Short mmCIF file of C-alpha atoms in Angstrom, two decimals:
data_model
loop_
_atom_site.label_atom_id
_atom_site.label_comp_id
_atom_site.label_asym_id
_atom_site.label_seq_id
_atom_site.Cartn_x
_atom_site.Cartn_y
_atom_site.Cartn_z
CA MET A 1 33.58 -11.94 97.54
CA GLY A 2 35.62 -13.81 94.71
CA LYS A 3 33.76 -16.61 94.34
CA ASP A 4 30.47 -14.30 93.88
CA THR A 5 32.05 -12.35 91.32
CA LYS A 6 33.27 -15.48 89.23
CA GLY A 7 29.95 -17.22 89.96
CA PHE A 8 27.67 -13.94 88.55
CA PHE A 9 29.89 -13.73 84.99
CA ARG A 10 28.62 -17.50 84.82
CA ARG A 11 25.25 -16.86 85.16
CA LYS A 12 23.16 -17.96 81.96
CA TRP A 13 21.00 -14.91 81.71
CA PHE A 14 24.58 -12.75 82.08
CA LEU A 15 25.66 -14.58 79.05
CA ARG A 16 22.70 -13.98 77.14
CA ILE A 17 22.62 -10.29 77.54
CA ILE A 18 26.01 -10.00 76.39
CA SER A 19 25.86 -12.59 73.29
CA LEU A 20 22.50 -10.14 72.49
CA ILE A 21 24.49 -6.80 72.58
CA LEU A 22 27.05 -7.90 70.36
CA ALA A 23 24.67 -9.68 68.05
CA LEU A 24 23.00 -6.22 67.77
CA PHE A 25 26.52 -4.45 67.23
CA LEU A 26 27.32 -7.03 64.57
CA PHE A 27 23.84 -6.62 62.40
CA MET A 28 23.73 -2.82 62.66
CA TYR A 29 27.87 -2.55 61.49
CA VAL A 30 26.61 -5.25 59.00
CA ASN A 31 23.61 -3.20 57.67
CA GLY A 32 25.57 0.04 57.70
CA SER A 33 28.31 -1.47 55.09
CA LYS A 34 25.23 -2.94 52.86
CA SER A 35 23.31 0.18 52.82
CA GLY A 36 26.68 2.24 52.16
CA PHE A 37 27.71 -0.44 48.76
CA LEU A 38 23.50 0.01 48.31
CA ARG A 39 23.94 4.00 47.87
CA GLN A 40 26.96 3.51 45.84
CA ASN A 41 25.40 0.87 43.68
CA THR A 42 22.14 3.30 43.60
CA ARG A 43 24.29 6.43 42.17
CA ASN A 44 26.29 4.67 39.91
CA ASN A 45 22.98 3.39 38.12
CA ASN A 46 21.65 6.48 38.13
CA GLN A 47 24.39 7.98 36.42
CA SER A 48 24.51 5.21 34.02
CA SER A 49 20.81 5.56 33.13
CA ALA A 50 21.42 9.32 32.81
CA LEU A 51 23.46 8.30 30.60
CA MET A 52 21.59 5.94 28.63
CA SER A 53 18.33 7.50 28.90
CA ASN A 54 16.53 9.21 25.63
CA LYS A 55 16.51 12.52 24.93
CA SER A 56 14.78 14.81 21.95
CA VAL A 57 16.28 18.24 20.47
CA THR A 58 15.45 20.47 17.52
CA LEU A 59 17.41 21.40 15.12
CA ARG A 60 17.51 24.18 12.23
CA MET A 61 19.19 22.75 9.12
CA PRO A 62 20.62 24.27 5.91
CA LEU A 63 18.59 22.25 2.96
CA ASP A 64 21.17 20.88 0.46
CA VAL A 65 19.65 20.56 -3.24
CA THR A 66 21.21 17.86 -5.33
CA ILE A 67 20.95 19.02 -8.99
CA ASP A 68 22.90 19.79 -12.23
CA ASN A 69 23.33 23.44 -11.54
CA ASN A 70 24.89 23.96 -14.89
CA LYS A 71 21.86 22.86 -16.55
CA TYR A 72 18.70 23.57 -14.40
CA ILE A 73 17.54 26.59 -11.82
CA VAL A 74 15.55 25.32 -9.26
CA SER A 75 13.23 27.42 -7.41
CA GLY A 76 10.28 27.56 -4.90
CA TYR A 77 12.35 25.47 -1.99
CA PRO A 78 13.10 26.54 1.74
CA GLN A 79 16.74 27.65 2.86
CA TYR A 80 16.34 25.99 6.07
CA VAL A 81 14.34 23.25 7.65
CA LYS A 82 13.70 21.71 11.07
CA VAL A 83 15.16 18.63 12.31
CA LYS A 84 13.62 16.72 15.72
CA VAL A 85 16.48 14.10 16.71
CA THR A 86 15.91 11.46 19.38
CA GLY A 87 17.85 9.16 21.00
CA PRO A 88 20.51 8.49 23.62
CA SER A 89 21.13 11.44 25.72
CA ALA A 90 24.89 11.72 24.82
CA LEU A 91 24.62 11.10 21.20
CA VAL A 92 21.80 13.44 20.76
CA THR A 93 24.30 16.56 22.85
CA THR A 94 27.00 15.35 20.14
CA THR A 95 25.19 15.96 17.36
CA SER A 96 23.50 19.22 18.51
CA ASN A 97 26.66 20.34 18.89
CA THR A 98 28.48 19.38 15.76
CA GLN A 99 25.46 19.20 13.42
CA ASN A 100 27.77 16.37 11.51
CA PHE A 101 24.89 15.51 9.13
CA LYS A 102 22.72 16.86 6.46
CA VAL A 103 19.29 17.46 5.04
CA TYR A 104 18.81 17.11 1.45
CA ALA A 105 16.42 17.13 -1.49
CA ASP A 106 17.68 14.74 -4.48
CA LEU A 107 16.11 16.21 -7.84
CA SER A 108 19.00 14.62 -9.93
CA ASP A 109 16.41 12.32 -11.90
CA LEU A 110 13.85 14.78 -12.43
CA THR A 111 12.57 16.92 -15.23
CA PRO A 112 12.02 20.26 -15.71
CA GLY A 113 8.85 21.48 -14.26
CA LYS A 114 6.97 21.40 -10.92
CA HIS A 115 7.60 18.62 -8.50
CA ARG A 116 6.81 17.31 -4.85
CA VAL A 117 9.57 16.28 -3.16
CA LYS A 118 10.49 14.21 -0.06
CA LEU A 119 13.20 15.06 2.51
CA LYS A 120 15.84 13.14 3.41
CA THR A 121 18.84 13.21 5.77
CA SER A 122 22.54 11.64 5.72
CA GLY A 123 25.21 11.28 7.93
CA LEU A 124 23.23 11.01 11.27
CA ASN A 125 24.16 7.69 13.67
CA SER A 126 22.05 4.69 13.46
CA GLU A 127 20.77 5.02 17.23
CA LEU A 128 19.28 8.28 16.56
CA THR A 129 16.27 9.10 14.62
CA SER A 130 14.63 11.87 13.11
CA LYS A 131 11.86 13.97 12.00
CA ILE A 132 11.94 16.47 9.14
CA GLU A 133 10.00 19.54 9.16
CA PRO A 134 7.97 20.02 6.45
CA GLN A 135 8.64 16.37 5.35
CA TYR A 136 7.74 17.43 1.57
CA ILE A 137 8.64 20.22 -0.53
CA ASN A 138 7.20 21.85 -3.89
CA VAL A 139 10.23 22.89 -6.19
CA ASN A 140 10.22 24.23 -9.67
CA ILE A 141 13.05 23.02 -12.07
CA GLN A 142 13.51 25.37 -15.66
CA PRO A 143 16.17 25.01 -17.95
CA ARG A 144 19.37 27.63 -17.28
CA LYS A 145 19.79 30.49 -19.10
CA MET A 146 22.64 33.25 -19.90
CA ILE A 147 22.55 36.13 -22.01
CA THR A 148 24.81 39.18 -21.79
CA MET A 149 23.54 43.02 -21.62
CA LYS A 150 24.34 46.30 -21.65
CA VAL A 151 24.24 48.86 -18.33
CA THR A 152 21.71 51.81 -18.85
CA ILE A 153 22.64 54.59 -15.73
CA ARG A 154 19.17 55.82 -14.62
CA LEU A 155 19.05 59.22 -12.46
CA SER A 156 16.92 60.48 -9.83
CA THR A 157 16.73 63.71 -11.79
CA ARG A 158 18.28 66.02 -14.42
CA ASP A 159 18.10 69.60 -13.51
CA LEU A 160 19.45 70.62 -9.86
CA ASP A 161 18.02 73.48 -8.02
CA ASN A 162 21.52 75.66 -7.58
CA GLY A 163 21.26 75.85 -11.27
CA TYR A 164 23.95 73.88 -12.12
CA LYS A 165 24.30 71.23 -14.78
CA LEU A 166 24.68 67.35 -15.14
CA GLY A 167 26.97 66.06 -17.68
CA ARG A 168 26.72 62.73 -19.09
CA PRO A 169 27.14 59.89 -16.43
CA HIS A 170 29.94 57.26 -17.21
CA SER A 171 29.95 53.40 -15.96
CA ASP A 172 33.38 51.66 -15.87
CA ILE A 173 31.51 48.63 -16.68
CA GLN A 174 29.69 48.55 -20.09
CA THR A 175 27.80 44.94 -19.87
CA VAL A 176 27.14 42.08 -17.80
CA GLN A 177 25.81 38.51 -17.70
CA VAL A 178 22.49 37.68 -16.56
CA THR A 179 21.76 34.26 -15.17
CA GLY A 180 18.77 32.59 -14.34
CA SER A 181 15.67 30.10 -15.35
CA ARG A 182 14.63 30.69 -18.70
CA ASP A 183 11.64 32.12 -18.17
CA GLU A 184 13.03 35.01 -15.60
CA VAL A 185 15.65 35.86 -18.31
CA ASN A 186 13.54 36.08 -21.11
CA LYS A 187 11.44 38.69 -19.32
CA VAL A 188 14.55 41.10 -18.44
CA ASN A 189 14.40 44.12 -20.49
CA ARG A 190 17.13 46.51 -19.30
CA ILE A 191 20.10 46.11 -16.59
CA ILE A 192 19.83 49.56 -14.60
CA ALA A 193 22.29 51.14 -12.42
CA PHE A 194 20.15 53.85 -10.44
CA VAL A 195 21.89 56.83 -8.98
CA ALA A 196 20.05 59.53 -6.74
CA ILE A 197 21.40 62.92 -7.19
CA PRO A 198 21.09 65.66 -4.12
CA HIS A 199 19.32 68.30 -5.63
CA ASP A 200 21.90 70.95 -4.22
CA ALA A 201 25.11 69.06 -5.69
CA LYS A 202 27.96 71.29 -6.85
CA ASP A 203 30.99 68.65 -7.36
CA ASN A 204 31.31 65.81 -9.69
CA ILE A 205 29.72 62.50 -7.92
CA ALA A 206 30.90 59.14 -7.96
CA ARG A 207 28.87 56.17 -6.77
CA GLN A 208 29.00 52.30 -6.46
CA VAL A 209 25.92 50.95 -7.31
CA THR A 210 23.96 47.88 -7.23
CA LEU A 211 22.75 46.59 -10.53
CA GLN A 212 19.00 45.46 -10.93
CA ALA A 213 17.52 43.40 -14.02
CA ILE A 214 13.93 44.96 -14.87
CA ASP A 215 11.33 43.73 -17.28
CA ARG A 216 8.86 46.10 -19.43
CA ASN A 217 7.00 47.25 -16.51
CA GLY A 218 10.13 48.33 -14.25
CA GLN A 219 9.29 45.03 -11.76
CA THR A 220 12.58 43.69 -10.51
CA LEU A 221 13.61 40.11 -11.49
CA ASN A 222 15.07 37.38 -9.69
CA VAL A 223 18.58 36.90 -11.54
CA VAL A 224 21.82 36.62 -11.12
CA ILE A 225 23.83 39.71 -12.10
CA SER A 226 27.72 39.18 -12.61
CA PRO A 227 29.32 41.46 -12.00
CA THR A 228 26.83 42.55 -9.32
CA THR A 229 28.01 46.27 -9.05
CA THR A 230 29.30 49.26 -11.11
CA ASN A 231 31.26 52.52 -10.06
CA VAL A 232 29.37 55.46 -11.90
CA SER A 233 30.75 59.12 -11.98
CA ILE A 234 28.52 61.92 -12.99
CA PRO A 235 30.33 65.39 -14.01
CA ILE A 236 28.72 68.38 -12.65
CA SER A 237 29.32 71.88 -14.02
CA ALA A 238 28.15 75.55 -12.93
CA GLY A 239 25.65 76.53 -15.50
CA SER A 240 24.49 79.44 -14.01
CA GLN A 241 27.71 81.13 -14.08
CA SER A 242 28.74 80.01 -17.63
CA SER A 243 24.86 81.32 -18.39
CA SER A 244 25.90 84.70 -17.12
CA SER A 245 29.24 85.02 -18.74
CA SER A 246 27.53 84.25 -22.19
CA ASP A 247 24.49 87.13 -21.20
CA SER A 248 27.38 89.62 -20.60
CA SER A 249 29.30 88.63 -23.65
CA SER A 250 26.46 88.89 -26.11
CA SER A 251 25.45 92.08 -24.12
CA SER A 252 29.20 93.10 -25.07
CA SER A 253 29.03 92.37 -28.83
CA SER A 254 25.59 93.76 -28.66
CA GLU A 255 27.10 97.38 -27.51
CA GLU A 256 29.51 96.86 -30.51
CA SER A 257 27.35 96.47 -32.88
CA GLU A 258 25.20 99.28 -31.79
CA GLU A 259 28.22 101.57 -31.58
CA THR A 260 29.39 100.37 -34.87
CA LYS A 261 25.73 101.14 -36.64
CA SER A 262 25.88 104.73 -34.52
CA SER A 263 28.99 105.56 -36.14
CA SER A 264 28.55 104.08 -39.46
CA ARG A 265 25.41 106.36 -39.51
CA THR A 266 27.53 109.72 -37.95
CA SER A 267 29.58 109.02 -41.19
CA SER A 268 26.91 108.55 -43.52
CA ARG A 269 25.47 111.95 -41.97
CA ASN A 270 28.71 113.79 -42.68
CA ASP A 271 29.24 112.52 -46.14
CA SER A 272 25.36 113.51 -47.00
CA SER A 273 26.35 117.49 -45.89
CA ASP A 274 29.46 117.36 -47.59
CA SER A 275 27.63 116.35 -50.83
CA SER A 276 25.23 119.10 -49.96
CA SER A 277 27.79 121.79 -49.61
CA GLU A 278 29.15 120.48 -52.76
CA THR A 279 26.50 120.86 -54.73
CA SER A 280 25.20 123.94 -53.52
CA GLN A 281 28.80 125.23 -54.35
CA SER A 282 28.32 124.07 -57.63
CA SER A 283 25.14 125.86 -58.37
CA SER A 284 26.58 129.11 -57.03
CA SER A 285 29.54 128.84 -59.46
CA ILE A 286 27.23 128.42 -62.34
CA SER A 287 24.99 131.22 -61.73
CA ASN A 288 27.83 133.67 -61.64
CA GLU A 289 29.08 132.09 -64.83
CA ASP A 290 25.50 133.12 -66.51
CA SER A 291 25.43 136.34 -65.17
CA SER A 292 28.72 137.05 -66.34
CA SER A 293 27.70 135.85 -70.15
CA SER A 294 24.76 137.91 -69.96
CA SER A 295 26.69 141.18 -69.17
CA GLN A 296 28.88 140.76 -72.28
CA ASN A 297 25.98 140.30 -74.41
CA GLN A 298 24.69 143.36 -73.75
#
């Protein structure tokens, strides 16, 4: 039995089977390690690819206009423009969050008048590309002008329904500075502070009012007013009560006048009666004297 067992393990086919099994185990081990390595490499590559892939984002950016603001006024340009930024995903995300670049129009070398200007970007990373919408804008450059004008107060009504009367309005600001393009400033006719008065107002009114620049036709003009607001106060008095007290005093004086006239008439009549009585007595005396004289003559 012992010899047969030793002979069984020494047979060629048995050794070949053992070798094949070991080879399969070794193959599976190596292949599994290689797959794990490949999976790790694939994951790392995917992450790197995600970081290095291109991305686009559209941002709403304010538009800066470069010009000498002490000499000129610019109109006609939009306040905001759209910018499409494209590049590596990480850079695009950072730029979108910080918006650390600007979009501008350089007008420093232009003369007064209407112009078509191309927009540009500044401070954008060199690895990023941008597309501005719109690419061109139309601007109107005008000489700057500043004048001083008086403030006019305009009330919504002059009469109140309850008989109360409005007094003379007062503004704490008498004059303002008006600044804008020469064409617009030349159109300014008045600076008004409009105050809406309630029809049933009974107490003095105090309002903070925004000033407006209007032309001869009453249209509001696009200019800058400094200061922009004024405090307006309007006194209100009880017109109906004063009127009735005035009427009663005039009525009293009228009655006193009538009484004076009546007493003067009565006095006049009494004087007239006394005068008649005296005349009558005088006539009677004369008659008696005549009769006495005639009896003596006989």
